[in-house]
Amino acid sequence: MNIKKELEKINDTSKHFQFNDIDVDPLSIKAIMINEVVPADPYQDFYGQYDADYLKTTIPLFQKAGYNVSSIKDILDLGVYITNAAKIPKTEYTIPREVIEANLLFLEKEIALFPNVRVIMLMGDVSKKAFNMITKKITKKNVIPAMSTYKLRDSEFYFNDVRIIPSYIMTGANILIEKSKFQMASEDIQTMMKIIY
C-alpha cells in the first residue's frame, strides 16, 4: 500500500500537502510515531533522501534505545511507521491551531490504515494537540492531559486498546543538544518497543 496514494484519495487538494510516498505493508506496522510537521524540503523528511535531516536525529534516538538501525527501512522493519501531524511546512515559529485542524482528516485516515497498531507515540506538542483533537470527537475529552511531557511520563494513556505515549519532538538539532530530552525520548522508544514485541 502506498501511503501517498491512499491519502490523495481524500478530496481536499486546496493546499500543498506533503504525504509519505512510501509503500508499506499495513499489517506489519505495530507502532506509529507522530512527529510535528513536514520539513520545507520533502527530501529532508523521514522518507526523503537516505541522509535526510529528519533521520539525523531519529536514527540516533533508536540507536540510543538499543536498536541497530541505520535507515528508515530498518525502522519500518521493526514495525514502526513514522509520520507528521502537519502535512504543510510551517511558515511561522509556531503551528497555529487552524493549520493543525486543516490536517486532521489526513492524519486520522493515515492512522486508520494500520489495523495492528498497539502503540502511538506523540513526538511533541503539535502531535499531542492533533491527536487530542481527533480523539475528542469520539470521547469528548482529551486522551493526553494538557501538562508538561515530563510530568506525564509515569502515567499510562490509552485510546481504545492502543497505548498512547507522549514524548518529545524527534527532529531538529535541539534534541541532540538537550541531552535529558534525548535520553527521555529514547527511553520512550524502549517502552514502545517492549509493548509491540
XYZ file of C-alpha atoms in Angstrom:
197
model
C 0.000 0.000 0.000
C 1.311 3.427 -0.953
C 0.581 5.968 1.796
C 0.606 8.985 -0.502
C -1.881 7.394 -2.911
C -4.186 6.454 -0.050
C -4.190 9.972 1.402
C -4.625 11.588 -2.007
C -7.990 9.829 -2.237
C -9.280 12.429 0.210
C -10.751 15.195 -1.902
C -9.175 18.182 -0.132
C -6.484 19.311 -2.571
C -6.760 23.010 -1.744
C -3.323 23.163 -0.142
C 0.078 21.734 -0.963
C 0.051 18.807 1.419
C 3.123 16.572 1.640
C 2.409 12.879 2.120
C 4.800 9.980 2.701
C 5.454 8.478 -0.736
C 6.305 5.042 0.630
C 4.988 1.523 0.131
C 4.166 -0.149 3.439
C 2.574 -3.465 4.364
C -0.173 -2.125 6.674
C -0.377 -5.374 8.652
C 3.327 -5.226 9.579
C 3.035 -1.903 11.440
C 2.633 -2.227 15.209
C 3.545 1.334 16.250
C 3.159 4.829 14.821
C 5.349 7.765 15.795
C 3.766 11.128 15.003
C 6.237 13.981 14.607
C 5.100 17.609 14.465
C 5.423 18.964 10.918
C 6.819 18.164 7.478
C 10.018 19.997 6.507
C 10.022 22.699 3.827
C 12.106 20.382 1.630
C 10.348 16.990 1.194
C 13.735 15.313 0.608
C 14.618 16.095 4.249
C 11.583 14.193 5.565
C 11.725 10.661 7.005
C 11.133 9.004 3.629
C 13.102 11.517 1.558
C 16.778 11.000 0.795
C 18.909 8.487 2.731
C 20.718 11.230 4.702
C 17.624 13.390 5.316
C 17.755 15.879 8.182
C 14.836 14.181 9.954
C 16.756 10.902 10.028
C 19.848 12.561 11.523
C 18.033 12.733 14.847
C 15.609 9.814 14.526
C 18.210 7.126 13.844
C 20.364 8.146 16.858
C 17.249 8.000 19.069
C 16.614 4.400 18.036
C 20.290 3.558 18.439
C 20.320 5.066 21.939
C 17.255 2.908 22.688
C 19.344 -0.146 21.775
C 18.240 -0.836 18.202
C 20.758 -1.347 15.427
C 19.175 0.807 12.717
C 20.806 2.862 10.009
C 17.894 3.724 7.706
C 14.156 4.370 7.671
C 13.735 0.894 6.165
C 15.327 -0.616 9.268
C 12.791 1.271 11.401
C 9.896 0.096 9.224
C 11.243 -3.448 9.513
C 10.861 -3.110 13.303
C 7.141 -2.496 12.709
C 7.343 1.259 13.318
C 5.826 3.802 10.923
C 6.740 7.491 11.307
C 4.665 10.391 10.057
C 3.985 14.087 10.692
C 0.861 15.627 12.216
C 1.008 18.706 9.959
C 1.392 17.895 6.264
C 2.170 21.503 5.303
C 5.552 23.096 6.187
C 5.309 25.726 8.880
C 5.563 29.373 7.882
C 5.714 30.733 11.431
C 7.648 29.807 14.555
C 4.628 28.009 15.954
C 1.965 26.000 14.158
C -1.427 27.685 14.512
C -4.434 25.634 15.649
C -6.201 26.158 12.306
C -3.260 24.554 10.478
C -3.429 21.528 12.776
C -7.180 21.327 12.186
C -6.689 21.512 8.399
C -4.515 18.396 8.583
C -6.621 16.270 10.935
C -8.558 14.463 8.234
C -5.329 13.211 6.674
C -3.748 12.165 9.975
C -6.912 10.375 11.056
C -7.094 8.464 7.757
C -3.363 7.670 7.946
C -3.656 6.179 11.447
C -6.656 4.109 10.332
C -4.586 2.487 7.555
C -2.801 0.328 10.141
C -5.140 -2.160 11.876
C -2.475 -3.833 14.052
C -1.136 -0.729 15.817
C -0.621 -1.247 19.546
C 1.273 1.989 20.340
C 1.119 5.574 19.115
C 3.945 7.886 20.187
C 3.216 11.609 20.109
C 6.510 13.352 19.447
C 5.998 16.945 20.579
C 3.184 19.309 21.490
C 1.734 19.659 17.979
C 1.232 15.915 17.657
C -0.322 15.805 21.154
C -2.765 18.576 20.191
C -3.613 16.923 16.875
C -4.202 13.519 18.441
C -6.347 15.032 21.192
C -8.440 16.807 18.552
C -9.015 13.515 16.736
C -9.911 11.511 19.819
C -12.011 14.256 21.417
C -14.540 13.857 18.607
C -15.182 10.346 19.942
C -14.505 10.511 23.674
C -15.478 14.175 24.278
C -12.265 14.633 26.289
C -8.509 14.799 25.769
C -6.673 11.489 25.890
C -3.474 13.296 26.915
C -3.816 15.952 29.651
C -2.528 19.456 28.898
C 0.603 19.396 31.030
C 4.356 19.176 30.567
C 5.556 15.959 28.932
C 7.993 15.106 31.723
C 5.065 15.139 34.196
C 3.149 12.647 32.030
C 5.910 10.083 31.594
C 4.968 7.892 34.568
C 1.318 7.632 33.509
C -0.241 5.215 31.036
C -2.742 6.521 28.493
C -4.930 4.503 26.144
C -7.256 5.203 23.254
C -9.358 2.098 22.713
C -6.744 -0.637 23.210
C -3.843 1.409 21.850
C -1.212 2.716 24.275
C -0.541 6.419 23.721
C 2.910 7.653 24.739
C 3.546 11.422 24.842
C 7.199 12.208 24.186
C 9.465 14.916 22.790
C 9.858 16.256 19.271
C 12.240 13.964 17.430
C 13.530 16.302 14.726
C 15.757 19.354 14.731
C 19.243 19.795 16.137
C 17.945 20.764 19.586
C 17.058 17.183 20.503
C 20.732 16.225 20.108
C 21.824 19.164 22.283
C 19.197 18.724 25.008
C 20.616 15.542 26.490
C 17.816 14.995 29.007
C 15.093 15.149 26.331
C 17.155 12.901 24.057
C 17.509 10.402 26.912
C 13.796 10.508 27.759
C 12.718 10.156 24.110
C 14.988 7.124 23.672
C 13.545 5.606 26.868
C 10.057 6.192 25.470
C 11.096 4.325 22.306
C 12.264 1.450 24.504
C 8.834 1.404 26.166
C 7.137 1.385 22.770
C 9.266 -1.492 21.538
C 8.661 -3.575 24.676
C 4.915 -3.259 24.080
C 4.992 -4.332 20.436
C 7.423 -7.253 20.962
